[in-house]
XYZ file of C-alpha atoms in Angstrom:
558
model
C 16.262 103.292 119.956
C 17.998 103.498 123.175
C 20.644 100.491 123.776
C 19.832 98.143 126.557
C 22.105 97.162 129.157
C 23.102 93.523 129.059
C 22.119 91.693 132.158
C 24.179 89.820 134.822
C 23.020 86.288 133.185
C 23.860 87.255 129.237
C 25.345 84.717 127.651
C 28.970 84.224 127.211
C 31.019 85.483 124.373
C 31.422 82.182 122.555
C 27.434 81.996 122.579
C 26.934 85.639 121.219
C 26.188 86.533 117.894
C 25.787 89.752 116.147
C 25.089 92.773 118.612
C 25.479 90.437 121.543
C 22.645 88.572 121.207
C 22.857 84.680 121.589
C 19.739 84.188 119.695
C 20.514 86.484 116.435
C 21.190 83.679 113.840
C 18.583 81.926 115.256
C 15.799 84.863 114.751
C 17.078 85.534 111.254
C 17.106 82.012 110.302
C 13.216 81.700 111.144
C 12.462 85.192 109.714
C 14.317 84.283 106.443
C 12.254 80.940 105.908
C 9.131 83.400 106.494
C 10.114 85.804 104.231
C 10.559 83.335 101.516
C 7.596 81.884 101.775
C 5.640 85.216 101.808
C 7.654 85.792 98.831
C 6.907 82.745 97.019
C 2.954 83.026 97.862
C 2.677 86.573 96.820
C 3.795 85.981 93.051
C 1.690 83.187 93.302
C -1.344 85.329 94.839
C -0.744 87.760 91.551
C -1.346 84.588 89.082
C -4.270 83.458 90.578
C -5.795 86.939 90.012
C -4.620 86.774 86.341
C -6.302 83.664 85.887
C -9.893 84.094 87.167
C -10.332 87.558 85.359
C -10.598 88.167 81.952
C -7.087 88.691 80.540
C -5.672 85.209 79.368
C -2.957 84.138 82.030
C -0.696 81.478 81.410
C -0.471 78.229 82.031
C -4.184 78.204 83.152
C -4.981 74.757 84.147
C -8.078 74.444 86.803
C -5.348 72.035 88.036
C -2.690 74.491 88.064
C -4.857 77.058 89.852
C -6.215 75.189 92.801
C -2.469 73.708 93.110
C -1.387 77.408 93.261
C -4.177 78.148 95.916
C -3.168 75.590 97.911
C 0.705 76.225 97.676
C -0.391 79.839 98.028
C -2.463 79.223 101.628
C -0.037 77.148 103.120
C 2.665 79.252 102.609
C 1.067 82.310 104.111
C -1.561 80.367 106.455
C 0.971 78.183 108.208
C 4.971 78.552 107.133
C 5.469 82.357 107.035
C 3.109 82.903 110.453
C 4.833 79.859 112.359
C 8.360 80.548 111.648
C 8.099 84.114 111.813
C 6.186 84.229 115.437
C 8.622 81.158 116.564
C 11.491 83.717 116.002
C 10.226 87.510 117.200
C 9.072 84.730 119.720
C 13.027 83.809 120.620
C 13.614 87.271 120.161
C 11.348 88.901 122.423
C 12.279 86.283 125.483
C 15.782 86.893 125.475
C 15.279 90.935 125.072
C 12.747 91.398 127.135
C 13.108 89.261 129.999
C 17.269 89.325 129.685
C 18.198 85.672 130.039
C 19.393 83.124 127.681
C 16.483 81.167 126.088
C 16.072 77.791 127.820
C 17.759 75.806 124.923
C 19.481 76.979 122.189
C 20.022 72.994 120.913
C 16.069 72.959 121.306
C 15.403 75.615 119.538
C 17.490 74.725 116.594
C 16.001 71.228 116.907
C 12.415 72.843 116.356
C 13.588 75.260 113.705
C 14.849 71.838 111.631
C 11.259 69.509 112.124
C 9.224 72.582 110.882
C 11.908 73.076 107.873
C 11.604 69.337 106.961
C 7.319 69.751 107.558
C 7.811 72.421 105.352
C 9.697 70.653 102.620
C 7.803 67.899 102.769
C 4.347 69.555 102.299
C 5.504 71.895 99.208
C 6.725 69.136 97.665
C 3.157 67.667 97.812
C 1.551 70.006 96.580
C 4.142 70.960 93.726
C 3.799 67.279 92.442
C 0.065 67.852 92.379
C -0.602 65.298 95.023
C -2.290 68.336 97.334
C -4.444 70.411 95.981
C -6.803 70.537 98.621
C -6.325 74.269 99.808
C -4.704 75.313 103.349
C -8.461 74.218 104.936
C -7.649 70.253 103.443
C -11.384 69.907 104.276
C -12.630 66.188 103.596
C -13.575 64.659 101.186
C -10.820 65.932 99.795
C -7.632 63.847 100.408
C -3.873 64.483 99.655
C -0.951 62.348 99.927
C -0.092 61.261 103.345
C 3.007 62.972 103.248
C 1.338 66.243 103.046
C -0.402 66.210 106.049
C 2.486 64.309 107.693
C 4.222 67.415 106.748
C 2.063 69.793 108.438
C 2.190 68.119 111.609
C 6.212 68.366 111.904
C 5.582 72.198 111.446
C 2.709 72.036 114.146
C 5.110 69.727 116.503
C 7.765 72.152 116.218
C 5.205 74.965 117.041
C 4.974 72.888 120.305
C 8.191 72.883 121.634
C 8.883 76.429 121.126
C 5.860 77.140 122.976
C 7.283 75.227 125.441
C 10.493 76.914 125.433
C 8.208 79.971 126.023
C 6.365 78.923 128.622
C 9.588 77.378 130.604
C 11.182 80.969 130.165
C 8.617 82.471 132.006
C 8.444 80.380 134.471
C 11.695 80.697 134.941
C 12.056 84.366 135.336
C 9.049 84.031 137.551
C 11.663 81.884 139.662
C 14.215 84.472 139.431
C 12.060 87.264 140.010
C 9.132 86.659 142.682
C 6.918 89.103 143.264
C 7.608 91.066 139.582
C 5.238 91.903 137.150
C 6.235 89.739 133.955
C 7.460 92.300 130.946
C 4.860 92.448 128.946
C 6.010 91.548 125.413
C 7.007 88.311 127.546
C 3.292 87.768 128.762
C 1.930 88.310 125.192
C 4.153 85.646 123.970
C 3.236 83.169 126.413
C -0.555 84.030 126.334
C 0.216 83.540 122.720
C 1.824 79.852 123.094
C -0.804 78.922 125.630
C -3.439 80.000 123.061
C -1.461 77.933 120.394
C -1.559 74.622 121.945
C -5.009 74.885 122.559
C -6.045 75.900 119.147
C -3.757 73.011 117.790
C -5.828 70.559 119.637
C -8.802 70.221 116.912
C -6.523 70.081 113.590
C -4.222 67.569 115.886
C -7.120 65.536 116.306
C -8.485 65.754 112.667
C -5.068 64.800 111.127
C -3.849 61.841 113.173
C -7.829 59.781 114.308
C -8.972 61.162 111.145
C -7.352 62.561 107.813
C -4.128 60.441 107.920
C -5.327 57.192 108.725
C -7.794 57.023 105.397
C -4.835 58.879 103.728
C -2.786 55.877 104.408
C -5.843 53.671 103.142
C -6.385 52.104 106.975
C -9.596 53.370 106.663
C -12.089 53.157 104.224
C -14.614 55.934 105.436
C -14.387 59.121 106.845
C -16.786 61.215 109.128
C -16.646 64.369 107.222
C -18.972 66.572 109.488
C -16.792 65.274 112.538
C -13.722 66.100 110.333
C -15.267 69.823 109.689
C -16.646 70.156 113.375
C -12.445 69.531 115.016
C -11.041 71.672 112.018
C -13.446 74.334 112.968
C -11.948 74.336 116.707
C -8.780 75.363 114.885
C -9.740 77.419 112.164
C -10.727 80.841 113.864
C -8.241 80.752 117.023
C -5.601 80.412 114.661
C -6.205 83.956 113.450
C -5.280 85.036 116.841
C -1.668 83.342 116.750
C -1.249 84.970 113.905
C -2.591 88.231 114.983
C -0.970 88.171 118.495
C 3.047 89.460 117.323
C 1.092 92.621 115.481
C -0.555 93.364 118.618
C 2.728 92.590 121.006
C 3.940 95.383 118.703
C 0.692 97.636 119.138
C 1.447 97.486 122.941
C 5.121 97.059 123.450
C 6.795 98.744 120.128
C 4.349 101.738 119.126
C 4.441 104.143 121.928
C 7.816 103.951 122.344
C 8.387 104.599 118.591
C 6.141 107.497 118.696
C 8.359 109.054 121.407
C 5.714 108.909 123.954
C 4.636 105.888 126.552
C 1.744 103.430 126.972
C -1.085 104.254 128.098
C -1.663 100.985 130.151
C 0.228 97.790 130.727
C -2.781 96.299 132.512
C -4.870 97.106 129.704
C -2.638 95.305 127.505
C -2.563 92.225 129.863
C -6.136 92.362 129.702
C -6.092 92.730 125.973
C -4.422 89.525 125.459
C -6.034 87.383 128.293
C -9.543 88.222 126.720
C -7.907 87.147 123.412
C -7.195 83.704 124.962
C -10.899 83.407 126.173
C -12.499 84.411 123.347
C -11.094 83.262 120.175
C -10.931 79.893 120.933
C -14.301 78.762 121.351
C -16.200 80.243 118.427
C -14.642 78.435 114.848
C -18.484 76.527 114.542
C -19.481 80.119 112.734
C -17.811 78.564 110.093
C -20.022 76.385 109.394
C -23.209 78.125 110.156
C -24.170 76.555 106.452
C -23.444 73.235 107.318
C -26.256 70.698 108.306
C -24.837 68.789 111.282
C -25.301 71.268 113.858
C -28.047 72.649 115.554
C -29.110 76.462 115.618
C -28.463 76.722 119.086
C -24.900 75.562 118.974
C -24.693 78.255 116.563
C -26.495 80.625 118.023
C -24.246 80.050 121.239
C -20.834 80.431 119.047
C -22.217 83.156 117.067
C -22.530 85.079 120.390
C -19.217 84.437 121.743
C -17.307 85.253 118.363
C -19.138 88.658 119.124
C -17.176 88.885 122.442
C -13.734 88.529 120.126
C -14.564 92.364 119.627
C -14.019 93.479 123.322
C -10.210 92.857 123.288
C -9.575 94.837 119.946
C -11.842 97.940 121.218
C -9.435 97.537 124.492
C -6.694 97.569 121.888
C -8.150 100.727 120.025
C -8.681 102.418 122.567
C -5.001 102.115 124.395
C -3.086 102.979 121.451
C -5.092 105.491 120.325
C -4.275 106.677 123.858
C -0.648 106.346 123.722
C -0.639 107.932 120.400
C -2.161 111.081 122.481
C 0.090 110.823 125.108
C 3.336 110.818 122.460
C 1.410 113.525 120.365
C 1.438 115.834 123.671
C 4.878 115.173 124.852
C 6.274 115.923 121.191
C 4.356 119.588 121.427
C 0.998 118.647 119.922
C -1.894 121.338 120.972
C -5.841 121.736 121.196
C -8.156 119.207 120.319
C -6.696 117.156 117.431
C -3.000 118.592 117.236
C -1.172 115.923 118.593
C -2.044 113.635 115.491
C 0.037 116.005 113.708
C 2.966 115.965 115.765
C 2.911 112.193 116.120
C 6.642 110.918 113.700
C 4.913 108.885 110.834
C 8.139 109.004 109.147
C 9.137 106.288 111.429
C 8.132 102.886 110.026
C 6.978 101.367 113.039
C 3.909 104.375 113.544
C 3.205 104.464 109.832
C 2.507 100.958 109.776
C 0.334 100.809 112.866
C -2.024 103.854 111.440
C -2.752 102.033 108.315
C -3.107 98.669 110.141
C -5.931 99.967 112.033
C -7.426 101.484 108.896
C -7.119 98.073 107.689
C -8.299 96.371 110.916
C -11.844 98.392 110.454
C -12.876 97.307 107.298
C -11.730 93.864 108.044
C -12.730 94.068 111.310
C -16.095 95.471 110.289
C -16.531 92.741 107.319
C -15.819 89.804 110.124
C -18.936 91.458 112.089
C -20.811 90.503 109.020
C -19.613 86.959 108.678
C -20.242 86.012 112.330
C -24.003 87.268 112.224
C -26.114 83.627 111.639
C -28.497 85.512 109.319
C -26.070 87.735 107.274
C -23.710 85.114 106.945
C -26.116 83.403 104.660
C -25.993 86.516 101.998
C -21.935 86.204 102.117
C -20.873 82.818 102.734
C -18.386 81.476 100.187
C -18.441 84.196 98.309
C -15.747 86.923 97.271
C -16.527 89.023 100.937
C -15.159 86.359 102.982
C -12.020 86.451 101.394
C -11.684 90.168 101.346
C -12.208 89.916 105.119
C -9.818 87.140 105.776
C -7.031 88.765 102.987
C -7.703 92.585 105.220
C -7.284 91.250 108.960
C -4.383 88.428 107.679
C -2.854 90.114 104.735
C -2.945 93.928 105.590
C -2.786 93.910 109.501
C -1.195 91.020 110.315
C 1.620 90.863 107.487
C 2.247 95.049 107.572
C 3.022 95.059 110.903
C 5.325 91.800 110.252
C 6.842 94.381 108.294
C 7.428 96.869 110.713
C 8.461 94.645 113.551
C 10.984 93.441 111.170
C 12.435 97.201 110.488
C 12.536 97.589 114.028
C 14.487 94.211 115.279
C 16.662 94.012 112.302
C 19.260 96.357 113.051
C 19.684 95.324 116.729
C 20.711 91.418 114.823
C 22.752 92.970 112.193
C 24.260 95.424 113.939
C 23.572 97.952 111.103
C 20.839 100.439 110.978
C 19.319 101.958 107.521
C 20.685 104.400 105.828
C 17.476 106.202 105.047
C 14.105 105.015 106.242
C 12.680 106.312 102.757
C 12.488 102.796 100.997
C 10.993 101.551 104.147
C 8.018 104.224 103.878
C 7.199 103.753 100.416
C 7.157 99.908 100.513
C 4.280 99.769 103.694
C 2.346 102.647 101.681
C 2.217 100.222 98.445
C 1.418 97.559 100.913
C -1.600 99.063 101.857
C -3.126 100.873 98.709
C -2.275 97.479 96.866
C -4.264 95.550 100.073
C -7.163 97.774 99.949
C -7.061 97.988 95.960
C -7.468 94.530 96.088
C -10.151 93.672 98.513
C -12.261 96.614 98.085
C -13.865 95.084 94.691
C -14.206 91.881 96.512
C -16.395 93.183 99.336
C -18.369 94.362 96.206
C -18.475 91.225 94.131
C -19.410 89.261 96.989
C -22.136 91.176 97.623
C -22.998 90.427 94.472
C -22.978 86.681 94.438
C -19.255 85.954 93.434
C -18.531 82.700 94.593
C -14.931 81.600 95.408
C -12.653 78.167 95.136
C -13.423 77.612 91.347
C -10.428 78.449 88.891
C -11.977 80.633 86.538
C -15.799 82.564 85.730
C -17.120 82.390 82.497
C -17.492 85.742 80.918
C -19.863 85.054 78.108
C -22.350 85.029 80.802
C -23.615 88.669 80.617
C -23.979 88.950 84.633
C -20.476 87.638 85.328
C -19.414 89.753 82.020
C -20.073 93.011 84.380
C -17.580 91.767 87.074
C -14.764 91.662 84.584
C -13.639 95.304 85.275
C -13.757 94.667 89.108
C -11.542 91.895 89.254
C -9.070 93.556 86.715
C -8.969 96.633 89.413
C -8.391 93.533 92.323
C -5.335 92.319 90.269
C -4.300 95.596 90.065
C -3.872 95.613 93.597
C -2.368 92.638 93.581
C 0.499 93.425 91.359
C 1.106 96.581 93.817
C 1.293 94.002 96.516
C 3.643 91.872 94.742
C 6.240 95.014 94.416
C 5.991 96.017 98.164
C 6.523 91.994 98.886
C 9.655 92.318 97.003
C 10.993 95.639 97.813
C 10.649 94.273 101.731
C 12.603 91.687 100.736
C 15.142 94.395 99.370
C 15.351 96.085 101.955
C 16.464 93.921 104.694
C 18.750 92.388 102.202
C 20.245 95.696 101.420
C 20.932 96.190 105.680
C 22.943 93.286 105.538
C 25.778 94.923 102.948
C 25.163 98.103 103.244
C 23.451 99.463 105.972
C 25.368 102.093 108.716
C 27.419 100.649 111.656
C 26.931 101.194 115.345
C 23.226 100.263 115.742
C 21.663 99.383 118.943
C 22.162 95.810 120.286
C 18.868 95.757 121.759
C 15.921 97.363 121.532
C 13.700 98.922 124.774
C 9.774 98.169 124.843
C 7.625 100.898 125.810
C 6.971 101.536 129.466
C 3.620 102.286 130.868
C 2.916 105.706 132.267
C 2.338 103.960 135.397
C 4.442 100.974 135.699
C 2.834 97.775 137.223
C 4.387 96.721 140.577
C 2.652 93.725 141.920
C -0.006 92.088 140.169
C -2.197 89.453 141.043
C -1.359 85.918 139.791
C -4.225 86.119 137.457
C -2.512 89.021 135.258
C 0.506 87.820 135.669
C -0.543 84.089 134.932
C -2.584 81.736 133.043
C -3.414 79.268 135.468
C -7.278 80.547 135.478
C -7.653 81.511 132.427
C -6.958 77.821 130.974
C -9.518 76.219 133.735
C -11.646 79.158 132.223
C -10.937 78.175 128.457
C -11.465 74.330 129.542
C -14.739 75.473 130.442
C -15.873 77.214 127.397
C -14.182 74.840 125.237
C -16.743 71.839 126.671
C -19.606 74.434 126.484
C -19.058 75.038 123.179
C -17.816 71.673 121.085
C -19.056 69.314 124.063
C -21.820 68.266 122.336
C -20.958 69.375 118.923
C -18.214 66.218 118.977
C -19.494 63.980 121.230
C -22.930 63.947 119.115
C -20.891 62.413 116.184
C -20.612 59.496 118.449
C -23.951 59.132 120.145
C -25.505 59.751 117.081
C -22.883 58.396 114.023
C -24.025 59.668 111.051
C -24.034 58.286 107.544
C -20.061 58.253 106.750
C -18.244 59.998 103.114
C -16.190 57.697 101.403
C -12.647 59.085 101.386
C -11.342 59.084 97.524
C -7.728 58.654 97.458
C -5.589 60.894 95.247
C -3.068 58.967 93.053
């Protein structure tokens, strides 16, 4: 990649670190906690395998297992996502819009909070005093510390969303009349989407979960508790999504030796994301009782919408791969596929995303449809769905942003891209290895969240080979996990000097000169999110009050 010229307000030497960038130690400190945890969660992914099929795994407890599922979901659902998007975050502001973040100190301050959240939520669950999965949904109840825990991580979620959105303003300031970069405006769309998703766990933890955690409460609403966590659980996807499609848009083309096809598709892209992931999480809980069917009916159709923005998305890059196809010599019809350079990590890894994006993509189609979702919910399908969006898409092209931003905050590049290759292509035939026999069992009736089947039943006898294949997979998944791990390790003693000290995003075939404030802006959009977000969970909430219903008793653990 082509090295980009430092601008006028860099900071000064005694700021810098590696490669000249003032927030290098600060990016590899987040990615590091990230990687750790993905580490951690993918041996402990392989074990939970073991145990529900028929080989005899050890130390099979069904309190071991559901301790491992929940030390499992929070590490992937909430510390590797979080700290990994809060530093390509810090990354991508300081590269892309060439200024100094806001506040180092701040930044630092944030990276600390979610490290003691962290801490203080494994340690929970490791003492077995939080086994309530990464969904915590009541009745279930964990030690207040636990959910104390979480919040920390979510708080410092909040401030570097505000150190996002500050930036941008900021270069707005600097720059008036200039189309924001836009790796910069999918970071803030992302941090604007963030703090509203936030606002329905927020709200669950602190009026609800904590205080009968604590034991100053005796009761606990549990549909009401459901009903907020549901205003979080499906937008929260989306942050997690959002830095694989920031690479879709902004990394790709420019990898492929080619450009994008449009920035203002892209924009788009990530506006419509804001709109419509956040008010549809109630087709979770299409099975539960407190609702009405026209509530779900009404979420059910906007979930539908969530499509529009990832067509936009397939669309575009299939475009830009064209357009880099053609200008590396690619002819007729179909020959620019050919020519694209899937030797580089950063294209390999966005082909077998997208692979992985249909059948996940396609499998989320069935779990948002009120009628279908009956045949599937809880079963083995929805978590081949949720494992192919989060766990192929979303972590692969973790991966690959991580091969592409790691040499500019070493200042070493690989020596061969080789190792690189082979651990996304394990990646992927272990992910699909995997959740392929899942889609199948759940078809079948396989439920999930219990610890183990019994096999002497002759029906769940005929599953046995199925979920032998899935831990197949997951052992393949387990060796990619750690070879990634290898492999940025090995840059860091003994990778080749003189890489880049930035990278360059891709530029648009047609650049954008001025835009109006709306794609250039969230103003609207939130008024238009407000909106929606009353449409849809108005009622849904304020019904718990009208109308209270008959109240769970909260059973404390411990």
């Amino acid at each position: 990649m082509a090295t980009a010229a430092r601008p006028a307000t860099a900071a000064t030497p005694r700021e810098t670190d590696v490669a000249g960038l003032q927030t290098s130690r600060l990016v590899q400190a987040h990615i590091w906690v990230a990687l750790a945890a993905f580490a951690v969660a993918c041996l402990l992914g392989v074990w939970q395998m073991w145990a529900r099929s028929p080989l005899q795994a050890p130390a099979h407890t069904a309190a071991n297992y559901f301790r491992s599922v929940t030390l499992h979901g929070v590490s992937m659902g909430y510390v590797l996502t979080t700290f990994f998007i809060m530093g390509f975050g810090y990354y991508v502001a300081e590269t892309a819009l060439r200024r100094p973040l806001p506040s180092i100190t701040l930044a630092w301050v944030s990276f600390w909070m979610g490290i003691v959240g962290t801490l203080m939520t494994a340690l929970s669950v490791i003492t077995g005093n939080a086994s309530v999965l990464f969904t915590f949904y009541p009745p279930l109840t964990a030690t207040p510390w636990f959910y104390i825990g979480l919040v920390l991580v979510v708080v410092a979620s909040w401030l570097w969303c505000i150190q996002m959105i500050v930036a941008m303003r900021a270069w707005k300031a600097a720059n008036p009349g200039h189309a924001v970069p836009l790796a910069m405006f999918a970071t803030v769309a992302n941090a604007v989407m963030w703090l509203w998703t936030t606002v329905g766990v927020a709200a669950e933890l602190l009026f609800q979960v904590i205080p009968a955690a604590f034991g100053w409460s005796q009761t606990l609403d549990v549909g009401l508790s459901r009903t907020l966590f549901s205003w979080t659980l499906h937008a929260i996807v989306y942050f997690w999504l959002f830095p694989s499609y920031i690479a879709f848009y902004t990394m790709f083309p420019r990898a492929a030796g080619g450009r994008l096809y449009s920035d203002t598709m892209g924009r788009l892209a990530f506006i419509l994301f804001i709109i419509y992931s956040l008010p549809v999480g109630l087709h979770h809980l299409f099975m539960d009782p407190e609702h009405s069917n026209g509530f779900k009916f009404l979420q059910m159709f906007l979930t539908a919408l969530v499509s529009v923005p990832t067509l936009l998305t397939i669309f575009t890059i299939t475009a830009s791969a064209e357009i880099a196809g053609r200008m590396r010599g690619g002819k007729g019809l179909f020959g620019w596929i050919g020519a694209l350079p899937f030797d580089r990590p950063m294209v390999l890894a966005t082909v077998l995303a997208f692979i992985m994006l249909f059948w996940g993509g396609g499998g989320g189609l069935i779990n948002m449809s009120y009628g279908m979702n009956a045949m599937i919910h809880n079963t083995s399908w929805v978590t081949a769905h949720f494992h192919l969006i989060f766990g192929g898409t979303v972590v692969i092209m973790y991966q690959a942003i991580c091969y592409s931003i790691w040499p500019s905050l070493t200042g070493r590049d690989f020596a061969s891209l080789k190792p690189l290759r082979v651990q996304l292509w394990l990646w992927f035939i272990g992910m699909m290895v995997m959740t392929l026999p899942w889609h199948w069992l759940g078809l079948q009736g396989q439920w999930r969240r219990v610890a183990a089947f019994d096999y002497s039943n002759p029906i769940i006898h005929a599953w046995g080979p199925w979920v032998i294949v899935s831990l197949v997979g997951g052992i393949i998944l387990a060796i990619s996990a750690l070879l990634f791990v290898a492999n940025l390790t090995a840059l860091h003693r003994s990778g080749v000097a003189g890489a880049p000290a930035e990278i360059e995003y891709a530029r648009a075939v047609h650049e954008p000169g001025r835009l109006p404030a709306s794609l250039n802006g969230f103003g609207l959009w939130n008024i238009i999110v407000a909106v929606l977000m009353l449409l849809a969970y108005g009622w849904p909430i304020a019904q718990f009050f009208v109308y209270p219903p008959p109240q769970a008793v909260v059973h404390r653990l411990g």
